[in-house]
mmCIF file of C-alpha atoms and ligand atoms in Angstrom:
data_model
loop_
_atom_site.group_PDB
_atom_site.id
_atom_site.type_symbol
_atom_site.label_atom_id
_atom_site.label_comp_id
_atom_site.label_asym_id
_atom_site.label_seq_id
_atom_site.Cartn_x
_atom_site.Cartn_y
_atom_site.Cartn_z
ATOM 1 C CA UNK A 1 -37.732 -46.254 57.763
ATOM 2 C CA UNK A 2 -34.999 -43.622 56.354
ATOM 3 C CA UNK A 3 -36.952 -42.236 53.530
ATOM 4 C CA UNK A 4 -34.442 -40.933 50.777
ATOM 5 C CA UNK A 5 -35.914 -39.044 47.832
ATOM 6 C CA UNK A 6 -33.524 -38.753 44.599
ATOM 7 C CA UNK A 7 -34.068 -36.693 41.398
ATOM 8 C CA UNK A 8 -34.203 -39.617 39.311
ATOM 9 C CA UNK A 9 -33.458 -43.443 38.791
ATOM 10 C CA UNK A 10 -29.503 -42.498 38.044
ATOM 11 C CA UNK A 11 -29.277 -41.121 41.635
ATOM 12 C CA UNK A 12 -31.093 -43.727 43.138
ATOM 13 C CA UNK A 13 -28.599 -46.352 41.905
ATOM 14 C CA UNK A 14 -25.871 -43.923 42.730
ATOM 15 C CA UNK A 15 -27.050 -43.617 46.360
ATOM 16 C CA UNK A 16 -27.983 -47.312 46.878
ATOM 17 C CA UNK A 17 -24.459 -48.106 44.948
ATOM 18 C CA UNK A 18 -22.860 -45.892 47.661
ATOM 19 C CA UNK A 19 -24.397 -47.809 50.618
ATOM 20 C CA UNK A 20 -23.102 -51.187 49.028
ATOM 21 C CA UNK A 21 -19.626 -49.656 48.412
ATOM 22 C CA UNK A 22 -19.435 -48.472 51.910
ATOM 23 C CA UNK A 23 -20.492 -51.862 53.668
ATOM 24 C CA UNK A 24 -17.826 -54.178 51.502
ATOM 25 C CA UNK A 25 -15.054 -51.390 52.325
ATOM 26 C CA UNK A 26 -15.560 -51.661 55.856
ATOM 27 C CA UNK A 27 -16.240 -55.227 56.144
ATOM 28 C CA UNK A 28 -14.714 -56.757 53.049
ATOM 29 C CA UNK A 29 -16.232 -60.082 54.556
ATOM 30 C CA UNK A 30 -19.824 -58.994 53.878
ATOM 31 C CA UNK A 31 -22.336 -61.483 53.674
ATOM 32 C CA UNK A 32 -24.773 -59.471 50.899
ATOM 33 C CA UNK A 33 -28.621 -60.534 49.763
ATOM 34 C CA UNK A 34 -29.399 -59.787 46.393
ATOM 35 C CA UNK A 35 -32.030 -58.990 44.077
ATOM 36 C CA UNK A 36 -33.096 -59.159 40.387
ATOM 37 C CA UNK A 37 -35.684 -57.000 38.276
ATOM 38 C CA UNK A 38 -34.684 -54.028 36.220
ATOM 39 C CA UNK A 39 -34.464 -51.900 39.145
ATOM 40 C CA UNK A 40 -30.917 -53.178 40.532
ATOM 41 C CA UNK A 41 -29.195 -53.013 37.312
ATOM 42 C CA UNK A 42 -27.945 -49.409 37.608
ATOM 43 C CA UNK A 43 -26.444 -50.190 41.108
ATOM 44 C CA UNK A 44 -24.679 -53.271 40.196
ATOM 45 C CA UNK A 45 -23.109 -51.571 36.925
ATOM 46 C CA UNK A 46 -22.042 -49.098 39.734
ATOM 47 C CA UNK A 47 -20.417 -51.805 41.521
ATOM 48 C CA UNK A 48 -18.991 -53.235 38.481
ATOM 49 C CA UNK A 49 -17.478 -50.027 37.600
ATOM 50 C CA UNK A 50 -16.113 -49.439 41.244
ATOM 51 C CA UNK A 51 -14.330 -52.782 41.063
ATOM 52 C CA UNK A 52 -12.903 -52.535 37.387
ATOM 53 C CA UNK A 53 -11.335 -49.154 38.902
ATOM 54 C CA UNK A 54 -9.805 -50.808 41.930
ATOM 55 C CA UNK A 55 -11.554 -49.670 44.397
ATOM 56 C CA UNK A 56 -13.197 -52.559 45.324
ATOM 57 C CA UNK A 57 -12.691 -56.359 46.069
ATOM 58 C CA UNK A 58 -15.668 -59.143 46.202
ATOM 59 C CA UNK A 59 -13.114 -61.692 46.956
ATOM 60 C CA UNK A 60 -14.146 -62.294 50.616
ATOM 61 C CA UNK A 61 -17.799 -61.434 49.891
ATOM 62 C CA UNK A 62 -20.446 -63.853 50.222
ATOM 63 C CA UNK A 63 -24.070 -63.263 48.285
ATOM 64 C CA UNK A 64 -27.791 -64.760 48.722
ATOM 65 C CA UNK A 65 -30.213 -64.077 46.071
ATOM 66 C CA UNK A 66 -33.791 -63.364 47.409
ATOM 67 C CA UNK A 67 -35.810 -65.978 44.941
ATOM 68 C CA UNK A 68 -35.994 -67.973 41.861
ATOM 69 C CA UNK A 69 -38.403 -69.322 39.680
ATOM 70 C CA UNK A 70 -39.119 -72.810 40.279
ATOM 71 C CA UNK A 71 -38.693 -75.094 37.545
ATOM 72 C CA UNK A 72 -36.187 -73.165 35.639
ATOM 73 C CA UNK A 73 -32.390 -74.200 35.620
ATOM 74 C CA UNK A 74 -29.414 -72.230 36.517
ATOM 75 C CA UNK A 75 -28.694 -72.262 32.439
ATOM 76 C CA UNK A 76 -32.265 -70.735 31.197
ATOM 77 C CA UNK A 77 -32.069 -67.342 30.205
ATOM 78 C CA UNK A 78 -34.808 -66.125 32.171
ATOM 79 C CA UNK A 79 -33.537 -67.891 35.603
ATOM 80 C CA UNK A 80 -32.440 -65.758 37.767
ATOM 81 C CA UNK A 81 -29.217 -67.439 38.547
ATOM 82 C CA UNK A 82 -28.810 -66.283 35.277
ATOM 83 C CA UNK A 83 -29.704 -62.732 35.540
ATOM 84 C CA UNK A 84 -26.907 -62.430 38.236
ATOM 85 C CA UNK A 85 -24.166 -64.021 36.276
ATOM 86 C CA UNK A 86 -24.926 -61.422 33.337
ATOM 87 C CA UNK A 87 -25.350 -58.276 35.405
ATOM 88 C CA UNK A 88 -23.007 -59.077 38.102
ATOM 89 C CA UNK A 89 -20.914 -62.072 38.964
ATOM 90 C CA UNK A 90 -19.360 -62.546 35.772
ATOM 91 C CA UNK A 91 -17.517 -59.218 35.842
ATOM 92 C CA UNK A 92 -16.609 -58.863 39.533
ATOM 93 C CA UNK A 93 -13.553 -61.021 41.702
ATOM 94 C CA UNK A 94 -16.383 -62.832 43.476
ATOM 95 C CA UNK A 95 -15.828 -67.073 44.213
ATOM 96 C CA UNK A 96 -18.291 -68.464 42.229
ATOM 97 C CA UNK A 97 -18.721 -70.793 45.199
ATOM 98 C CA UNK A 98 -19.790 -67.663 47.329
ATOM 99 C CA UNK A 99 -23.001 -66.910 45.608
ATOM 100 C CA UNK A 100 -25.972 -68.645 46.282
ATOM 101 C CA UNK A 101 -29.568 -68.382 44.722
ATOM 102 C CA UNK A 102 -32.424 -70.545 45.707
ATOM 103 C CA UNK A 103 -32.237 -74.082 43.408
ATOM 104 C CA UNK A 104 -35.172 -73.532 41.155
ATOM 105 C CA UNK A 105 -34.260 -76.650 39.696
ATOM 106 C CA UNK A 106 -34.217 -78.759 42.944
ATOM 107 C CA UNK A 107 -35.640 -82.424 42.703
ATOM 108 C CA UNK A 108 -36.927 -81.675 46.104
ATOM 109 C CA UNK A 109 -37.589 -78.065 46.234
ATOM 110 C CA UNK A 110 -38.965 -78.230 49.961
ATOM 111 C CA UNK A 111 -35.566 -79.383 51.347
ATOM 112 C CA UNK A 112 -33.694 -77.142 49.087
ATOM 113 C CA UNK A 113 -35.836 -73.971 50.751
ATOM 114 C CA UNK A 114 -34.824 -75.702 54.076
ATOM 115 C CA UNK A 115 -31.226 -76.074 53.160
ATOM 116 C CA UNK A 116 -31.078 -72.311 52.032
ATOM 117 C CA UNK A 117 -31.671 -70.717 55.368
ATOM 118 C CA UNK A 118 -29.566 -73.139 57.104
ATOM 119 C CA UNK A 119 -26.723 -71.939 54.464
ATOM 120 C CA UNK A 120 -27.740 -68.223 55.690
ATOM 121 C CA UNK A 121 -27.508 -69.013 59.210
ATOM 122 C CA UNK A 122 -24.140 -70.920 58.465
ATOM 123 C CA UNK A 123 -22.779 -67.915 56.437
ATOM 124 C CA UNK A 124 -23.483 -65.540 59.960
ATOM 125 C CA UNK A 125 -26.618 -64.331 58.424
ATOM 126 C CA UNK A 126 -27.027 -61.472 56.180
ATOM 127 C CA UNK A 127 -25.328 -57.934 56.868
ATOM 128 C CA UNK A 128 -26.726 -55.932 54.112
ATOM 129 C CA UNK A 129 -30.121 -56.946 51.769
ATOM 130 C CA UNK A 130 -30.946 -55.216 48.545
ATOM 131 C CA UNK A 131 -34.597 -55.587 47.853
ATOM 132 C CA UNK A 132 -36.733 -54.374 44.561
ATOM 133 C CA UNK A 133 -40.641 -53.454 45.192
ATOM 134 C CA UNK A 134 -43.415 -55.293 43.286
ATOM 135 C CA UNK A 135 -46.457 -53.267 41.771
ATOM 136 C CA UNK A 136 -48.612 -55.146 44.607
ATOM 137 C CA UNK A 137 -46.094 -54.387 47.305
ATOM 138 C CA UNK A 138 -44.177 -57.385 47.064
ATOM 139 C CA UNK A 139 -40.504 -57.900 48.231
ATOM 140 C CA UNK A 140 -38.546 -61.108 46.558
ATOM 141 C CA UNK A 141 -41.461 -63.032 45.339
ATOM 142 C CA UNK A 142 -43.355 -62.774 48.671
ATOM 143 C CA UNK A 143 -46.961 -61.858 47.393
ATOM 144 C CA UNK A 144 -49.795 -60.003 48.932
ATOM 145 C CA UNK A 145 -50.922 -62.594 52.090
ATOM 146 C CA UNK A 146 -47.553 -63.574 52.520
ATOM 147 C CA UNK A 147 -46.843 -64.267 56.390
ATOM 148 C CA UNK A 148 -44.919 -61.654 57.803
ATOM 149 C CA UNK A 149 -42.708 -63.953 59.477
ATOM 150 C CA UNK A 150 -42.482 -66.353 56.717
ATOM 151 C CA UNK A 151 -39.308 -68.141 55.960
ATOM 152 C CA UNK A 152 -37.926 -69.681 52.394
ATOM 153 C CA UNK A 153 -40.492 -71.423 50.869
ATOM 154 C CA UNK A 154 -42.467 -71.895 47.835
ATOM 155 C CA UNK A 155 -44.712 -69.406 46.656
ATOM 156 C CA UNK A 156 -47.581 -69.181 44.224
ATOM 157 C CA UNK A 157 -47.112 -65.924 42.003
ATOM 158 C CA UNK A 158 -50.036 -63.802 41.281
ATOM 159 C CA UNK A 159 -51.288 -63.061 37.897
ATOM 160 C CA UNK A 160 -50.358 -59.764 38.261
ATOM 161 C CA UNK A 161 -46.537 -60.367 38.756
ATOM 162 C CA UNK A 162 -46.744 -63.117 35.928
ATOM 163 C CA UNK A 163 -48.073 -60.289 33.318
ATOM 164 C CA UNK A 164 -45.530 -57.640 34.666
ATOM 165 C CA UNK A 165 -42.436 -60.637 34.130
ATOM 166 C CA UNK A 166 -44.004 -61.747 31.406
ATOM 167 C CA UNK A 167 -41.805 -58.941 29.491
ATOM 168 C CA UNK A 168 -38.904 -61.014 30.111
ATOM 169 C CA UNK A 169 -40.094 -64.653 28.291
ATOM 170 C CA UNK A 170 -40.603 -65.136 24.500
ATOM 171 C CA UNK A 171 -44.378 -65.347 23.202
ATOM 172 C CA UNK A 172 -44.175 -69.274 23.371
ATOM 173 C CA UNK A 173 -41.888 -69.764 26.132
ATOM 174 C CA UNK A 174 -43.061 -71.434 29.183
ATOM 175 C CA UNK A 175 -43.046 -68.935 31.907
ATOM 176 C CA UNK A 176 -43.136 -70.219 35.968
ATOM 177 C CA UNK A 177 -45.877 -69.597 38.125
ATOM 178 C CA UNK A 178 -44.282 -70.642 41.422
ATOM 179 C CA UNK A 179 -41.037 -69.305 42.837
ATOM 180 C CA UNK A 180 -38.695 -70.055 45.769
ATOM 181 C CA UNK A 181 -38.268 -67.001 47.573
ATOM 182 C CA UNK A 182 -36.508 -66.016 50.983
ATOM 183 C CA UNK A 183 -39.642 -65.362 53.514
ATOM 184 C CA UNK A 184 -40.533 -61.878 55.088
ATOM 185 C CA UNK A 185 -39.201 -63.216 58.254
ATOM 186 C CA UNK A 186 -35.757 -64.036 56.591
ATOM 187 C CA UNK A 187 -35.393 -60.621 54.970
ATOM 188 C CA UNK A 188 -36.620 -58.906 58.353
ATOM 189 C CA UNK A 189 -33.346 -60.756 60.001
ATOM 190 C CA UNK A 190 -30.719 -58.979 57.740
ATOM 191 C CA UNK A 191 -28.657 -56.636 59.770
ATOM 192 C CA UNK A 192 -29.665 -53.795 57.112
ATOM 193 C CA UNK A 193 -32.180 -53.157 54.098
ATOM 194 C CA UNK A 194 -32.161 -50.990 51.307
ATOM 195 C CA UNK A 195 -34.754 -50.934 49.034
ATOM 196 C CA UNK A 196 -35.012 -49.362 45.966
ATOM 197 C CA UNK A 197 -38.217 -48.210 43.829
ATOM 198 C CA UNK A 198 -38.558 -45.789 40.666
ATOM 199 C CA UNK A 199 -40.769 -44.782 38.142
ATOM 200 C CA UNK A 200 -44.535 -44.155 38.866
ATOM 201 C CA UNK A 201 -46.003 -47.899 38.626
ATOM 202 C CA UNK A 202 -44.354 -48.106 42.196
ATOM 203 C CA UNK A 203 -45.720 -44.938 43.759
ATOM 204 C CA UNK A 204 -48.710 -46.818 45.095
ATOM 205 C CA UNK A 205 -46.923 -49.473 46.645
ATOM 206 C CA UNK A 206 -44.416 -47.175 47.908
ATOM 207 C CA UNK A 207 -47.397 -45.113 49.596
ATOM 208 C CA UNK A 208 -48.821 -48.469 50.827
ATOM 209 C CA UNK A 209 -44.990 -49.874 52.221
ATOM 210 C CA UNK A 210 -44.344 -46.498 53.820
ATOM 211 C CA UNK A 211 -47.824 -44.946 55.329
ATOM 212 C CA UNK A 212 -49.725 -47.688 55.166
ATOM 213 C CA UNK A 213 -50.507 -49.995 57.845
ATOM 214 C CA UNK A 214 -48.650 -52.773 58.668
ATOM 215 C CA UNK A 215 -49.951 -55.550 56.391
ATOM 216 C CA UNK A 216 -49.691 -58.972 54.456
ATOM 217 C CA UNK A 217 -51.707 -57.170 51.948
ATOM 218 C CA UNK A 218 -48.506 -54.914 51.125
ATOM 219 C CA UNK A 219 -45.777 -57.292 52.225
ATOM 220 C CA UNK A 220 -43.294 -54.174 51.796
ATOM 221 C CA UNK A 221 -44.902 -52.649 54.845
ATOM 222 C CA UNK A 222 -42.918 -55.394 57.156
ATOM 223 C CA UNK A 223 -40.132 -53.148 56.518
ATOM 224 C CA UNK A 224 -41.700 -50.708 59.030
ATOM 225 C CA UNK A 225 -40.637 -53.201 61.543
ATOM 226 C CA UNK A 226 -37.138 -53.183 60.808
ATOM 227 C CA UNK A 227 -34.275 -51.661 62.725
ATOM 228 C CA UNK A 228 -32.693 -50.408 60.270
ATOM 229 C CA UNK A 229 -34.223 -49.836 56.546
ATOM 230 C CA UNK A 230 -33.499 -47.633 53.938
ATOM 231 C CA UNK A 231 -35.812 -46.947 51.206
ATOM 232 C CA UNK A 232 -34.430 -45.120 48.144
ATOM 233 C CA UNK A 233 -36.779 -43.794 45.945
ATOM 234 C CA UNK A 234 -37.030 -41.280 42.609
ATOM 235 C CA UNK A 235 -39.289 -38.581 42.461
ATOM 236 C CA UNK A 236 -41.955 -40.462 40.434
ATOM 237 C CA UNK A 237 -42.043 -43.600 42.980
ATOM 238 C CA UNK A 238 -42.399 -40.906 45.616
ATOM 239 C CA UNK A 239 -44.972 -39.242 43.796
ATOM 240 C CA UNK A 240 -48.473 -40.325 45.822
ATOM 241 C CA UNK A 241 -46.472 -40.323 49.410
ATOM 242 C CA UNK A 242 -48.948 -37.417 51.625
ATOM 243 C CA UNK A 243 -45.904 -36.910 53.961
ATOM 244 C CA UNK A 244 -43.084 -36.194 51.025
ATOM 245 C CA UNK A 245 -41.852 -32.867 52.940
ATOM 246 C CA UNK A 246 -41.657 -34.106 56.044
ATOM 247 C CA UNK A 247 -39.241 -36.861 54.794
ATOM 248 C CA UNK A 248 -37.457 -34.524 53.073
ATOM 249 C CA UNK A 249 -36.904 -32.462 56.002
ATOM 250 C CA UNK A 250 -35.909 -35.860 58.030
ATOM 251 C CA UNK A 251 -33.108 -36.177 55.565
ATOM 252 C CA UNK A 252 -31.877 -32.512 55.508
ATOM 253 C CA UNK A 253 -31.793 -32.676 59.587
ATOM 254 C CA UNK A 254 -30.095 -36.303 59.662
ATOM 255 C CA UNK A 255 -27.228 -34.834 57.123
ATOM 256 C CA UNK A 256 -26.753 -31.640 59.265
ATOM 257 C CA UNK A 257 -26.511 -34.053 62.666
ATOM 258 C CA UNK A 258 -23.966 -36.180 60.734
ATOM 259 C CA UNK A 259 -21.853 -33.453 59.555
ATOM 260 C CA UNK A 260 -21.927 -32.115 63.149
ATOM 261 C CA UNK A 261 -20.868 -35.139 64.821
ATOM 262 C CA UNK A 262 -18.239 -35.502 62.213
ATOM 263 C CA UNK A 263 -19.777 -38.868 60.606
ATOM 264 C CA UNK A 264 -20.983 -37.489 57.006
HETATM 265 C C1 GLP B 1 -39.595 -59.629 40.890
HETATM 266 C C2 GLP B 1 -38.873 -59.881 41.503
HETATM 267 C C3 GLP B 1 -38.838 -58.939 42.996
HETATM 268 C C4 GLP B 1 -38.545 -57.336 42.131
HETATM 269 C C5 GLP B 1 -39.689 -57.207 41.275
HETATM 270 C C6 GLP B 1 -39.653 -55.830 40.389
HETATM 271 O O1 GLP B 1 -41.045 -59.712 40.700
HETATM 272 N N1 GLP B 1 -39.064 -61.395 42.183
HETATM 273 O O2 GLP B 1 -37.697 -59.307 43.732
HETATM 274 O O3 GLP B 1 -38.188 -56.637 43.194
HETATM 275 O O4 GLP B 1 -39.452 -57.990 40.195
HETATM 276 O O5 GLP B 1 -39.069 -55.824 39.561
HETATM 277 P P1 GLP B 1 -38.730 -54.411 38.784
HETATM 278 O O6 GLP B 1 -37.473 -53.994 39.611
HETATM 279 O O7 GLP B 1 -38.117 -55.287 37.201
HETATM 280 O O8 GLP B 1 -39.779 -53.446 38.358
#
């Protein structure tokens, strides 16, 4: 796991966006895994700016979102499909047919989960997966106790996650307690994974993910098994790490090595 610590949330977004811009530039037909939540919004804004400046095209890109609330239609303002339209897709040149979000309003959600896995396979698998981090260590909606090899399926949300996400719903509005999410196994199959976490509310989950045991109690700890996972943190999210100086040292060594090899 590569641990990158940046000064603040803006620098985290910039670092994450640079990885996506490089990926799309080098491989215009990239298959991207995308995430919702507040954390990726600033990264999406950077991608939109790069597109508007003529530096980036999404015309051949395919995307698969991590998760969706079960029971919300695409047009619902709290659905993750709606979020992606507002925060990214409506502002770039992506073909709408190439954007996939799990079917939250499917009449047969169990089949929809299997179809989603097949759809990812048919696209050739995910090249680069973006992740946020729940306060309880969830990735996508893989809540604690999720199988570490799980595939796309229906998951029950914890009370904590429902409370965390209540801020997006009006007081009298129906808030789903079930979701469709890529599994941890699905996420681990991505060729590269970039997880962003900012703020002190994520510090405990960040510590468990990086320094804790590999455990279904912290689903994000499964990234310890990934060959190419990059975790980008701000100072606040990194504040509970025991070995913070070592991670900074590794990054310095990495940068020097890349420069020496002419690959910086
Ligand atoms: C939701 C999403 C996750 C996301 C998490 C954190 O539960 N399903 O994919 O990582 O929220 O969101 P935020 O970035 O707003 O803290």
